[in-house]
XYZ file of N, CA and C in Angstrom:
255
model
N -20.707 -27.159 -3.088
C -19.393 -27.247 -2.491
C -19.506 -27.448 -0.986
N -18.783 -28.197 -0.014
C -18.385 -28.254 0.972
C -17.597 -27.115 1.832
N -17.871 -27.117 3.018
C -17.099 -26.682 3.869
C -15.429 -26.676 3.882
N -15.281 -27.814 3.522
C -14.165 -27.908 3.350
C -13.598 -27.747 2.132
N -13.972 -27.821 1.379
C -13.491 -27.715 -0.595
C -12.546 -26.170 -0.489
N -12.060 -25.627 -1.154
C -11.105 -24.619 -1.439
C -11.496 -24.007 -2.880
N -11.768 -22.970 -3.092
C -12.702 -21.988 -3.989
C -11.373 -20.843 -4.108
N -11.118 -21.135 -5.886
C -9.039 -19.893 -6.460
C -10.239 -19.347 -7.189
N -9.580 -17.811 -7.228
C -10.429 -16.958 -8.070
C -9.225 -16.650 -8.646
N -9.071 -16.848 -10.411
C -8.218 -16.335 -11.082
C -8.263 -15.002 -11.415
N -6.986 -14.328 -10.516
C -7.196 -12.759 -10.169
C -6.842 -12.279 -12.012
N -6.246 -12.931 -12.968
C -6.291 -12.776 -14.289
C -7.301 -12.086 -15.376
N -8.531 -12.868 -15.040
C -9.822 -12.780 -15.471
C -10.638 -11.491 -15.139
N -11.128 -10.852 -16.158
C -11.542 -9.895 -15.455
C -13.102 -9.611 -14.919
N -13.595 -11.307 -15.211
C -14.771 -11.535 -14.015
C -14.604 -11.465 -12.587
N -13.303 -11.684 -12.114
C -12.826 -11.999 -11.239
C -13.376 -10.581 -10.509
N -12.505 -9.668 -10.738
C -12.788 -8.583 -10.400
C -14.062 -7.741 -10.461
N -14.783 -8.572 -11.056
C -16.308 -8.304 -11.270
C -16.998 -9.284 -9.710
N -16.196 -10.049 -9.904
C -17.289 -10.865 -8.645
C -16.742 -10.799 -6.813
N -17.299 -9.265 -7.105
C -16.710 -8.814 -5.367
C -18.080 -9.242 -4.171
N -17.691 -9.353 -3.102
C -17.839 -9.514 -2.129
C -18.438 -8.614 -1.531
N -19.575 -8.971 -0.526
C -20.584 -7.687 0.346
C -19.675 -7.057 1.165
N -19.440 -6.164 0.517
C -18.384 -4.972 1.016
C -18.096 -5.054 2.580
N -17.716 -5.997 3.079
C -17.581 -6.479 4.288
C -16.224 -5.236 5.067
N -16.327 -4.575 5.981
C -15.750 -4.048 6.461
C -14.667 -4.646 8.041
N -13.585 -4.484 8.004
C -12.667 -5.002 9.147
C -11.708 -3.744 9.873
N -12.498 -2.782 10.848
C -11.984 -1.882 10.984
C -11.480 -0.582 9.480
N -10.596 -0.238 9.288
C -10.048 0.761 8.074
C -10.195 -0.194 7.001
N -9.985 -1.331 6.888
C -10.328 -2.255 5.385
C -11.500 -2.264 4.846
N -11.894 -2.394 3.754
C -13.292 -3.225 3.228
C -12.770 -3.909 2.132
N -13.891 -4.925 2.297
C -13.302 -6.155 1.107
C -13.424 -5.608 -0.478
N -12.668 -6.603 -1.254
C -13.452 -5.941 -2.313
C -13.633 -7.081 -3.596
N -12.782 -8.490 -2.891
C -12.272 -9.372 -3.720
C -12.074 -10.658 -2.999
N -13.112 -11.629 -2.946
C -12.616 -12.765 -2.244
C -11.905 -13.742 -2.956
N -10.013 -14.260 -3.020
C -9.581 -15.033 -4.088
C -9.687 -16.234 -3.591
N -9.372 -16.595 -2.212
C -9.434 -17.958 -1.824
C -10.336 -18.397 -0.696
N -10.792 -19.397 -0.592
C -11.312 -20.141 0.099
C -10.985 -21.506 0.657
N -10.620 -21.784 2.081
C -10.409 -23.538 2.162
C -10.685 -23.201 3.075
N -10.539 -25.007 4.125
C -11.526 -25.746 4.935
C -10.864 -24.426 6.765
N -10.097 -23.325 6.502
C -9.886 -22.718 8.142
C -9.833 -21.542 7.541
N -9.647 -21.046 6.394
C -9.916 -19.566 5.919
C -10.700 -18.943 5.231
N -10.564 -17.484 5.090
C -10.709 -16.774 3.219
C -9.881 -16.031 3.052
N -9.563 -15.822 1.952
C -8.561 -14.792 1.971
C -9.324 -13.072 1.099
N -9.014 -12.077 1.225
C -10.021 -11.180 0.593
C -8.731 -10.190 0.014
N -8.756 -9.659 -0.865
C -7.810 -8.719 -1.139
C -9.018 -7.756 -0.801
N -8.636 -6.414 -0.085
C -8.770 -5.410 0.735
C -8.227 -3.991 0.060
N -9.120 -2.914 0.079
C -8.430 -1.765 0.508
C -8.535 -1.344 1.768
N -7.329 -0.782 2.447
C -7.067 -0.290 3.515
C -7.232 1.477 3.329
N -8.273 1.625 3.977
C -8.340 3.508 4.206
C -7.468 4.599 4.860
N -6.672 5.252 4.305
C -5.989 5.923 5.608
C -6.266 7.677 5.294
N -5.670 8.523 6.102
C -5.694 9.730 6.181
C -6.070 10.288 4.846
N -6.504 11.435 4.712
C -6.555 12.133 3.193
C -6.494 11.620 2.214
N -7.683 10.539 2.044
C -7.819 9.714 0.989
C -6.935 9.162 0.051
N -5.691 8.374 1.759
C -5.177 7.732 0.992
C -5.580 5.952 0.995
N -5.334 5.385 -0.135
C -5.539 4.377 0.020
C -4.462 3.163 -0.254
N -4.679 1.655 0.110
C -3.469 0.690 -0.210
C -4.299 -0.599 -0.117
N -3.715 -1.691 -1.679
C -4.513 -2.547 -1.557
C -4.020 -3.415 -0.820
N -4.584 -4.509 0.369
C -4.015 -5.672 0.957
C -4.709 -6.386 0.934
N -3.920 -7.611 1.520
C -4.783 -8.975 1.686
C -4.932 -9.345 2.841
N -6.524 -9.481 3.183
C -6.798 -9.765 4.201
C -7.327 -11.639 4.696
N -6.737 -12.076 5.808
C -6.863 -13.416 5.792
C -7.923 -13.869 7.033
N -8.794 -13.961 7.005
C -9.665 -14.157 7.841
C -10.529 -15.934 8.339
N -10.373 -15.885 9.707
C -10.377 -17.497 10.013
C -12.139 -17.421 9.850
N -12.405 -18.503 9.253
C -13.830 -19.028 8.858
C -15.080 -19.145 10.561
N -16.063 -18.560 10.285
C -16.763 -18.523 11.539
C -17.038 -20.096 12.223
N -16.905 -20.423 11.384
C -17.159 -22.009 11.911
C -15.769 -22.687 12.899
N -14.679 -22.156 12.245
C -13.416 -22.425 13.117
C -13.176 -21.495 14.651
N -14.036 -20.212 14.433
C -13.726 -20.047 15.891
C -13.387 -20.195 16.718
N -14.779 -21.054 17.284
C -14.946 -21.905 18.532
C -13.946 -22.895 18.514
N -13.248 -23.021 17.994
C -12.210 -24.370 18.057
C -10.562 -23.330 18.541
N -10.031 -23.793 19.782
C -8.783 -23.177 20.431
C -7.779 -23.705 19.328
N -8.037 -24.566 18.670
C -6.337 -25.447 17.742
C -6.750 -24.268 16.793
N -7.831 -24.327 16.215
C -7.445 -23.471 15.011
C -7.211 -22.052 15.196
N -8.007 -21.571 16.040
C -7.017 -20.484 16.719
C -5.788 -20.023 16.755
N -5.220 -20.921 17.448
C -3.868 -21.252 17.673
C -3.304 -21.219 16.358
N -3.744 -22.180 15.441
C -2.963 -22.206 14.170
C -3.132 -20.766 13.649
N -4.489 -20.276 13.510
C -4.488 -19.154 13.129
C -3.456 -18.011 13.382
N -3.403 -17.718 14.571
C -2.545 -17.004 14.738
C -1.126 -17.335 15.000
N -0.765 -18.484 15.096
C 1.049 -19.070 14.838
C 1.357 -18.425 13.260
N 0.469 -18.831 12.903
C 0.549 -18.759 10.960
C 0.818 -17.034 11.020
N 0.024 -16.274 11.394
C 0.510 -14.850 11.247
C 1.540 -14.124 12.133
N 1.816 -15.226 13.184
C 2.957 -13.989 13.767
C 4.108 -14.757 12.623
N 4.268 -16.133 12.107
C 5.341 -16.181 11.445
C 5.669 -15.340 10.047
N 4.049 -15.295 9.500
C 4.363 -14.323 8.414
C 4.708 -12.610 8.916
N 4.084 -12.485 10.425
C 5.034 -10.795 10.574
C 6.472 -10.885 10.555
């Protein structure tokens, strides 16, 4: 696959949920589920850790290391999430 190609994990399947991700940590999150992939993201469904073991699952959207260095995608990156706040 390419860099650019786009990789759906049918959250249905219950390989899916078998085929987690190096427990990658983002502050209180760790991954646990990577569903998507394309050419400026990933997307990871996440648990979020909080106080007295509580927990909540989210989705975490993270810009691809390769897009970094690039200010547009940046930019897009974060236009895209203040519109979804």
């Amino acid at each position: 696959m390419s860099d650019d190609s786009e990789e759906i994990i049918d959250m249905g399947s219950a390989q899916a949920l078998e085929s987690s991700v190096d427990d990658e940590e983002f502050g209180k999150y760790r991954t646990l589920v990577r569903v998507g992939r394309g050419g400026m993201a990933e997307v990871f469904v996440s648990i979020a850790r909080g106080p007295a073991g509580f927990n909540k699952l989210v989705v975490i959207k993270k810009l691809r290391e390769a897009r970094t260095g690039d200010p547009s995608y940046v930019s897009m990156f974060l236009d895209e999430a203040r519109l979804a706040a």
